[in-house]
């Protein structure tokens, strides 16, 4: 079983709603990630947090707003989404960059399947 | 050219067959290499890391050729449970970013 927990597992929202996705890990990892995955495509990186600071934003639209309240938690706030934003949203964590191959391994949560109506 | 390229398949093989997947990457500065497995409607899970000297884990063998910028995964004695999409993943030096290939779909039939 994954040690990265994501809630909710499924979410249906309208284009005017505000919702949040949550991710939690207790492995002591210091890097956390949000990915978006469409059907039959690989995961696409959205954001990276390293030591609770945003280190990478892959030019994601502002209707997606990440937040890292502490080293174990990662949120993704959603507002005014479009139907094309419907996808599987995956959270991942890793120990830290560098220091050997093992520390770069990313562990994924089970994802939140989002439908925007 | 994509940063990580894989044959999308599908590969349809009978139980017990040996199957090989290949992957090429464009960034010669890449330092870390992985194979992940993803079942339908599930999250990617690490199958194995890929070391320069090559490594084996049971029925699975991974190879890395840095000169050719090429990674391979060999699965021996395929099982029905091996049916999944196999993602080739590359990480550059001094970056937290993983680059995923498009994945190779494997279907093992009885």
PDB file of C-alpha atoms in Angstrom:
ATOM      1  CA  UNK A   1       0.000   0.000   0.000  1.00  0.00           C
ATOM      2  CA  UNK A   2       1.141   3.520  -0.790  1.00  0.00           C
ATOM      3  CA  UNK A   3       2.371   5.634   2.100  1.00  0.00           C
ATOM      4  CA  UNK A   4       1.209   8.764   0.346  1.00  0.00           C
ATOM      5  CA  UNK A   5      -2.443   9.410   1.132  1.00  0.00           C
ATOM      6  CA  UNK A   6      -4.666  11.522  -1.080  1.00  0.00           C
ATOM      7  CA  UNK A   7      -8.186  12.733  -0.404  1.00  0.00           C
ATOM      8  CA  UNK A   8     -10.757  12.704  -1.786  1.00  0.00           C
ATOM      9  CA  UNK A   9     -10.476   9.705  -4.117  1.00  0.00           C
ATOM     10  CA  UNK A  10     -13.134  11.129  -6.412  1.00  0.00           C
ATOM     11  CA  UNK A  11     -14.374  14.676  -6.888  1.00  0.00           C
ATOM     12  CA  UNK A  12     -17.045  16.134  -9.115  1.00  0.00           C
ATOM     13  CA  UNK A  13     -17.240  19.906  -9.274  1.00  0.00           C
ATOM     14  CA  UNK A  14     -18.839  22.631 -11.314  1.00  0.00           C
ATOM     15  CA  UNK A  15     -16.884  25.330 -13.060  1.00  0.00           C
ATOM     16  CA  UNK A  16     -17.775  27.907 -10.402  1.00  0.00           C
ATOM     17  CA  UNK A  17     -16.890  25.764  -7.393  1.00  0.00           C
ATOM     18  CA  UNK A  18     -13.872  26.031  -5.127  1.00  0.00           C
ATOM     19  CA  UNK A  19     -12.434  22.768  -3.871  1.00  0.00           C
ATOM     20  CA  UNK A  20      -9.161  21.452  -2.491  1.00  0.00           C
ATOM     21  CA  UNK A  21      -7.206  18.266  -2.967  1.00  0.00           C
ATOM     22  CA  UNK A  22      -5.136  17.020  -0.051  1.00  0.00           C
ATOM     23  CA  UNK A  23      -2.002  14.914   0.166  1.00  0.00           C
ATOM     24  CA  UNK A  24      -0.186  13.617   3.215  1.00  0.00           C
ATOM     25  CA  UNK A  25       2.993  11.607   3.747  1.00  0.00           C
ATOM     26  CA  UNK A  26       4.730  10.517   6.933  1.00  0.00           C
ATOM     27  CA  UNK A  27       7.939   9.146   5.449  1.00  0.00           C
ATOM     28  CA  UNK A  28       9.952  12.240   6.346  1.00  0.00           C
ATOM     29  CA  UNK A  29      10.265  13.168   2.692  1.00  0.00           C
ATOM     30  CA  UNK A  30      11.235  16.755   1.977  1.00  0.00           C
ATOM     31  CA  UNK A  31      10.079  17.030  -1.630  1.00  0.00           C
ATOM     32  CA  UNK A  32       6.439  16.804  -2.700  1.00  0.00           C
ATOM     33  CA  UNK A  33       4.882  16.962  -6.133  1.00  0.00           C
ATOM     34  CA  UNK A  34       1.593  17.439  -7.938  1.00  0.00           C
ATOM     35  CA  UNK A  35       1.007  15.721 -11.279  1.00  0.00           C
ATOM     36  CA  UNK A  36      -1.910  15.697 -13.681  1.00  0.00           C
ATOM     37  CA  UNK A  37      -2.611  12.581 -15.732  1.00  0.00           C
ATOM     38  CA  UNK A  38      -5.052  12.260 -18.607  1.00  0.00           C
ATOM     39  CA  UNK A  39      -6.201   8.880 -19.916  1.00  0.00           C
ATOM     40  CA  UNK A  40      -3.543   6.906 -21.808  1.00  0.00           C
ATOM     41  CA  UNK A  41      -0.945   9.620 -21.174  1.00  0.00           C
ATOM     42  CA  UNK A  42       1.980   9.749 -18.744  1.00  0.00           C
ATOM     43  CA  UNK A  43       1.824  11.955 -15.652  1.00  0.00           C
ATOM     44  CA  UNK A  44       2.583  15.633 -16.303  1.00  0.00           C
ATOM     45  CA  UNK A  45       4.379  17.547 -13.591  1.00  0.00           C
ATOM     46  CA  UNK A  46       2.552  20.598 -12.247  1.00  0.00           C
ATOM     47  CA  UNK A  47       4.375  21.732  -9.079  1.00  0.00           C
ATOM     48  CA  UNK A  48       7.310  20.751  -6.890  1.00  0.00           C
ATOM     49  CA  UNK A  49       7.875  21.748  -3.281  1.00  0.00           C
ATOM     50  CA  UNK A  50      11.307  21.288  -1.751  1.00  0.00           C
ATOM     51  CA  UNK A  51      11.677  21.899   1.966  1.00  0.00           C
ATOM     52  CA  UNK A  52       8.177  23.408   1.958  1.00  0.00           C
ATOM     53  CA  UNK A  53       9.050  26.002  -0.671  1.00  0.00           C
ATOM     54  CA  UNK A  54       7.739  26.036  -4.214  1.00  0.00           C
ATOM     55  CA  UNK A  55      10.704  25.150  -6.420  1.00  0.00           C
ATOM     56  CA  UNK A  56       9.033  24.302  -9.739  1.00  0.00           C
ATOM     57  CA  UNK A  57       5.833  25.609 -11.345  1.00  0.00           C
ATOM     58  CA  UNK A  58       5.414  24.154 -14.826  1.00  0.00           C
ATOM     59  CA  UNK A  59       3.489  27.181 -16.098  1.00  0.00           C
ATOM     60  CA  UNK A  60       0.285  25.900 -14.547  1.00  0.00           C
ATOM     61  CA  UNK A  61      -2.807  28.163 -14.887  1.00  0.00           C
ATOM     62  CA  UNK A  62      -3.590  30.222 -11.783  1.00  0.00           C
ATOM     63  CA  UNK A  63      -6.887  28.388 -11.279  1.00  0.00           C
ATOM     64  CA  UNK A  64      -4.640  25.741  -9.667  1.00  0.00           C
ATOM     65  CA  UNK A  65      -3.032  27.000  -6.470  1.00  0.00           C
ATOM     66  CA  UNK A  66      -0.679  24.778  -4.467  1.00  0.00           C
ATOM     67  CA  UNK A  67       0.025  25.093  -0.781  1.00  0.00           C
ATOM     68  CA  UNK A  68       2.452  23.297   1.508  1.00  0.00           C
ATOM     69  CA  UNK A  69       1.411  23.958   5.142  1.00  0.00           C
ATOM     70  CA  UNK A  70       4.172  21.738   6.546  1.00  0.00           C
ATOM     71  CA  UNK A  71       6.603  19.064   5.482  1.00  0.00           C
ATOM     72  CA  UNK A  72       3.956  16.319   5.590  1.00  0.00           C
ATOM     73  CA  UNK A  73       1.075  18.057   3.844  1.00  0.00           C
ATOM     74  CA  UNK A  74       0.451  19.310   0.350  1.00  0.00           C
ATOM     75  CA  UNK A  75      -2.769  20.877  -0.893  1.00  0.00           C
ATOM     76  CA  UNK A  76      -3.997  21.839  -4.325  1.00  0.00           C
ATOM     77  CA  UNK A  77      -6.698  24.514  -4.333  1.00  0.00           C
ATOM     78  CA  UNK A  78      -9.010  24.524  -7.330  1.00  0.00           C
ATOM     79  CA  UNK A  79     -11.112  27.441  -8.521  1.00  0.00           C
ATOM     80  CA  UNK A  80     -13.008  28.147 -11.729  1.00  0.00           C
ATOM     81  CA  UNK A  81     -11.814  24.998 -13.435  1.00  0.00           C
ATOM     82  CA  UNK A  82     -12.654  24.029 -16.994  1.00  0.00           C
ATOM     83  CA  UNK A  83     -13.993  20.674 -18.237  1.00  0.00           C
ATOM     84  CA  UNK A  84     -10.598  19.969 -19.833  1.00  0.00           C
ATOM     85  CA  UNK A  85      -9.099  19.988 -16.333  1.00  0.00           C
ATOM     86  CA  UNK A  86     -10.853  16.675 -15.664  1.00  0.00           C
ATOM     87  CA  UNK A  87      -8.086  14.169 -14.982  1.00  0.00           C
ATOM     88  CA  UNK A  88      -6.370  12.041 -12.345  1.00  0.00           C
ATOM     89  CA  UNK A  89      -4.377  14.268  -9.996  1.00  0.00           C
ATOM     90  CA  UNK A  90      -1.440  12.503  -8.417  1.00  0.00           C
ATOM     91  CA  UNK A  91       0.632  13.549  -5.459  1.00  0.00           C
ATOM     92  CA  UNK A  92       4.128  12.166  -4.943  1.00  0.00           C
ATOM     93  CA  UNK A  93       6.968  12.579  -2.469  1.00  0.00           C
ATOM     94  CA  UNK A  94      10.670  11.836  -2.395  1.00  0.00           C
ATOM     95  CA  UNK A  95      13.367  11.938   0.248  1.00  0.00           C
ATOM     96  CA  UNK A  96      15.520  14.648  -1.267  1.00  0.00           C
ATOM     97  CA  UNK A  97      17.473  15.415  -4.374  1.00  0.00           C
ATOM     98  CA  UNK A  98      20.983  14.090  -4.773  1.00  0.00           C
ATOM     99  CA  UNK A  99      22.812  11.747  -2.425  1.00  0.00           C
ATOM    100  CA  UNK A 100      22.237   8.664  -4.492  1.00  0.00           C
ATOM    101  CA  UNK A 101      19.607   6.971  -6.568  1.00  0.00           C
ATOM    102  CA  UNK A 102      17.440   5.838  -3.670  1.00  0.00           C
ATOM    103  CA  UNK A 103      16.793   9.367  -2.492  1.00  0.00           C
ATOM    104  CA  UNK A 104      15.369  10.412  -5.861  1.00  0.00           C
ATOM    105  CA  UNK A 105      12.673   7.744  -5.936  1.00  0.00           C
ATOM    106  CA  UNK A 106       9.204   9.260  -5.996  1.00  0.00           C
ATOM    107  CA  UNK A 107       6.331   7.502  -4.279  1.00  0.00           C
ATOM    108  CA  UNK A 108       2.861   8.219  -5.575  1.00  0.00           C
ATOM    109  CA  UNK A 109      -0.479   8.461  -3.865  1.00  0.00           C
ATOM    110  CA  UNK A 110      -3.511   6.707  -5.336  1.00  0.00           C
ATOM    111  CA  UNK A 111      -4.711   9.965  -6.838  1.00  0.00           C
ATOM    112  CA  UNK A 112      -7.880  12.025  -6.943  1.00  0.00           C
ATOM    113  CA  UNK A 113     -10.064  11.450  -9.985  1.00  0.00           C
ATOM    114  CA  UNK A 114     -11.524  14.854 -10.805  1.00  0.00           C
ATOM    115  CA  UNK A 115     -14.473  15.551 -13.066  1.00  0.00           C
ATOM    116  CA  UNK A 116     -15.352  19.145 -13.930  1.00  0.00           C
ATOM    117  CA  UNK A 117     -18.875  19.647 -15.241  1.00  0.00           C
TER     118      UNK A 117
ATOM    119  CA  UNK B   1      12.357  14.939 -30.264  1.00  0.00           C
ATOM    120  CA  UNK B   2      10.742  13.866 -26.992  1.00  0.00           C
ATOM    121  CA  UNK B   3      12.993  13.836 -23.939  1.00  0.00           C
ATOM    122  CA  UNK B   4      12.126  10.204 -23.182  1.00  0.00           C
ATOM    123  CA  UNK B   5      10.863   7.939 -25.932  1.00  0.00           C
ATOM    124  CA  UNK B   6       9.249   4.542 -25.651  1.00  0.00           C
ATOM    125  CA  UNK B   7       7.426   2.236 -28.029  1.00  0.00           C
ATOM    126  CA  UNK B   8       3.798   2.576 -26.874  1.00  0.00           C
ATOM    127  CA  UNK B   9       2.956  -1.014 -27.830  1.00  0.00           C
ATOM    128  CA  UNK B  10       0.757  -2.778 -27.038  1.00  0.00           C
ATOM    129  CA  UNK B  11       2.866  -5.853 -26.609  1.00  0.00           C
ATOM    130  CA  UNK B  12       0.632  -8.920 -26.514  1.00  0.00           C
ATOM    131  CA  UNK B  13       2.538 -11.970 -25.272  1.00  0.00           C
ATOM    132  CA  UNK B  14       1.598 -15.421 -23.964  1.00  0.00           C
ATOM    133  CA  UNK B  15       2.291 -16.483 -20.413  1.00  0.00           C
ATOM    134  CA  UNK B  16       5.851 -17.661 -20.013  1.00  0.00           C
ATOM    135  CA  UNK B  17       7.215 -15.460 -22.793  1.00  0.00           C
ATOM    136  CA  UNK B  18      10.210 -13.159 -22.483  1.00  0.00           C
ATOM    137  CA  UNK B  19       9.561  -9.563 -23.471  1.00  0.00           C
ATOM    138  CA  UNK B  20      11.887  -6.564 -23.732  1.00  0.00           C
ATOM    139  CA  UNK B  21      11.068  -2.874 -23.590  1.00  0.00           C
ATOM    140  CA  UNK B  22      13.387  -0.145 -24.783  1.00  0.00           C
ATOM    141  CA  UNK B  23      13.627   3.508 -23.954  1.00  0.00           C
ATOM    142  CA  UNK B  24      15.853   6.336 -25.179  1.00  0.00           C
ATOM    143  CA  UNK B  25      16.500   9.687 -23.550  1.00  0.00           C
ATOM    144  CA  UNK B  26      17.822  12.906 -25.027  1.00  0.00           C
ATOM    145  CA  UNK B  27      19.540  14.643 -22.102  1.00  0.00           C
ATOM    146  CA  UNK B  28      23.037  13.270 -21.696  1.00  0.00           C
ATOM    147  CA  UNK B  29      23.266  14.915 -18.246  1.00  0.00           C
ATOM    148  CA  UNK B  30      20.513  12.650 -16.900  1.00  0.00           C
ATOM    149  CA  UNK B  31      21.629  10.863 -13.764  1.00  0.00           C
ATOM    150  CA  UNK B  32      18.816   8.729 -12.391  1.00  0.00           C
ATOM    151  CA  UNK B  33      16.739   6.179 -14.246  1.00  0.00           C
ATOM    152  CA  UNK B  34      13.743   4.161 -13.240  1.00  0.00           C
ATOM    153  CA  UNK B  35      11.070   1.816 -14.487  1.00  0.00           C
ATOM    154  CA  UNK B  36       7.627   2.373 -13.026  1.00  0.00           C
ATOM    155  CA  UNK B  37       4.609   0.165 -13.510  1.00  0.00           C
ATOM    156  CA  UNK B  38       1.083   1.555 -13.766  1.00  0.00           C
ATOM    157  CA  UNK B  39      -2.047  -0.556 -13.685  1.00  0.00           C
ATOM    158  CA  UNK B  40      -5.244   0.709 -15.250  1.00  0.00           C
ATOM    159  CA  UNK B  41      -6.753   3.550 -13.190  1.00  0.00           C
ATOM    160  CA  UNK B  42      -4.064   3.205 -10.517  1.00  0.00           C
ATOM    161  CA  UNK B  43      -1.018   5.249  -9.545  1.00  0.00           C
ATOM    162  CA  UNK B  44       2.479   4.581 -10.916  1.00  0.00           C
ATOM    163  CA  UNK B  45       4.555   2.314  -8.679  1.00  0.00           C
ATOM    164  CA  UNK B  46       8.306   1.903  -8.750  1.00  0.00           C
ATOM    165  CA  UNK B  47       9.288  -1.356 -10.384  1.00  0.00           C
ATOM    166  CA  UNK B  48      13.032  -0.880 -10.196  1.00  0.00           C
ATOM    167  CA  UNK B  49      15.781   1.677 -10.309  1.00  0.00           C
ATOM    168  CA  UNK B  50      18.299   1.284 -13.131  1.00  0.00           C
ATOM    169  CA  UNK B  51      21.985   1.212 -12.275  1.00  0.00           C
ATOM    170  CA  UNK B  52      24.887   1.721 -14.644  1.00  0.00           C
ATOM    171  CA  UNK B  53      26.074  -1.831 -14.067  1.00  0.00           C
ATOM    172  CA  UNK B  54      22.644  -3.249 -14.783  1.00  0.00           C
ATOM    173  CA  UNK B  55      20.499  -4.880 -12.152  1.00  0.00           C
ATOM    174  CA  UNK B  56      18.166  -7.799 -11.736  1.00  0.00           C
ATOM    175  CA  UNK B  57      15.192  -8.361  -9.479  1.00  0.00           C
ATOM    176  CA  UNK B  58      13.706 -11.798  -9.894  1.00  0.00           C
ATOM    177  CA  UNK B  59      12.261 -12.060 -13.392  1.00  0.00           C
ATOM    178  CA  UNK B  60      13.072  -8.424 -14.182  1.00  0.00           C
ATOM    179  CA  UNK B  61      16.384  -7.143 -15.544  1.00  0.00           C
ATOM    180  CA  UNK B  62      17.175  -3.502 -16.253  1.00  0.00           C
ATOM    181  CA  UNK B  63      20.103  -2.227 -18.302  1.00  0.00           C
ATOM    182  CA  UNK B  64      21.506   1.246 -18.892  1.00  0.00           C
ATOM    183  CA  UNK B  65      23.753   2.251 -21.770  1.00  0.00           C
ATOM    184  CA  UNK B  66      24.900   5.815 -21.137  1.00  0.00           C
ATOM    185  CA  UNK B  67      26.875   6.063 -24.367  1.00  0.00           C
ATOM    186  CA  UNK B  68      23.767   5.292 -26.424  1.00  0.00           C
ATOM    187  CA  UNK B  69      21.394   6.976 -23.946  1.00  0.00           C
ATOM    188  CA  UNK B  70      19.331   3.823 -23.878  1.00  0.00           C
ATOM    189  CA  UNK B  71      17.522   1.946 -21.113  1.00  0.00           C
ATOM    190  CA  UNK B  72      15.954  -1.485 -21.316  1.00  0.00           C
ATOM    191  CA  UNK B  73      13.694  -3.710 -19.245  1.00  0.00           C
ATOM    192  CA  UNK B  74      13.562  -7.459 -19.741  1.00  0.00           C
ATOM    193  CA  UNK B  75      10.761  -9.528 -18.273  1.00  0.00           C
ATOM    194  CA  UNK B  76      11.257 -13.290 -18.241  1.00  0.00           C
ATOM    195  CA  UNK B  77       8.565 -15.931 -17.741  1.00  0.00           C
ATOM    196  CA  UNK B  78       5.729 -13.412 -18.114  1.00  0.00           C
ATOM    197  CA  UNK B  79       2.748 -13.764 -15.785  1.00  0.00           C
ATOM    198  CA  UNK B  80      -0.817 -12.618 -16.324  1.00  0.00           C
ATOM    199  CA  UNK B  81      -0.251 -10.203 -13.436  1.00  0.00           C
ATOM    200  CA  UNK B  82       2.526  -8.475 -15.389  1.00  0.00           C
ATOM    201  CA  UNK B  83      -0.137  -6.903 -17.633  1.00  0.00           C
ATOM    202  CA  UNK B  84       0.238  -3.156 -17.117  1.00  0.00           C
ATOM    203  CA  UNK B  85       1.811  -0.043 -18.599  1.00  0.00           C
ATOM    204  CA  UNK B  86       5.563   0.269 -18.039  1.00  0.00           C
ATOM    205  CA  UNK B  87       6.872   3.810 -17.747  1.00  0.00           C
ATOM    206  CA  UNK B  88      10.492   4.685 -18.428  1.00  0.00           C
ATOM    207  CA  UNK B  89      11.460   7.591 -16.155  1.00  0.00           C
ATOM    208  CA  UNK B  90      14.549   9.783 -16.246  1.00  0.00           C
ATOM    209  CA  UNK B  91      15.790  12.431 -13.836  1.00  0.00           C
ATOM    210  CA  UNK B  92      18.413  15.017 -14.674  1.00  0.00           C
ATOM    211  CA  UNK B  93      21.187  16.052 -12.340  1.00  0.00           C
ATOM    212  CA  UNK B  94      20.421  18.854  -9.890  1.00  0.00           C
ATOM    213  CA  UNK B  95      16.690  18.738 -10.479  1.00  0.00           C
ATOM    214  CA  UNK B  96      13.629  17.402  -8.703  1.00  0.00           C
ATOM    215  CA  UNK B  97      11.888  16.829 -12.007  1.00  0.00           C
ATOM    216  CA  UNK B  98      11.147  13.378 -13.409  1.00  0.00           C
ATOM    217  CA  UNK B  99      10.611  13.010 -17.136  1.00  0.00           C
ATOM    218  CA  UNK B 100       8.194  10.235 -18.046  1.00  0.00           C
ATOM    219  CA  UNK B 101       8.088   8.324 -21.274  1.00  0.00           C
ATOM    220  CA  UNK B 102       4.676   7.734 -22.800  1.00  0.00           C
ATOM    221  CA  UNK B 103       4.652   4.181 -21.429  1.00  0.00           C
ATOM    222  CA  UNK B 104       4.596   0.751 -23.043  1.00  0.00           C
ATOM    223  CA  UNK B 105       1.447  -1.278 -22.649  1.00  0.00           C
ATOM    224  CA  UNK B 106       1.955  -5.004 -21.954  1.00  0.00           C
ATOM    225  CA  UNK B 107      -0.854  -7.532 -22.167  1.00  0.00           C
ATOM    226  CA  UNK B 108      -0.041 -11.100 -21.140  1.00  0.00           C
ATOM    227  CA  UNK B 109      -2.593 -13.672 -22.282  1.00  0.00           C
ATOM    228  CA  UNK B 110      -3.171 -17.274 -21.100  1.00  0.00           C
TER     229      UNK B 110
END
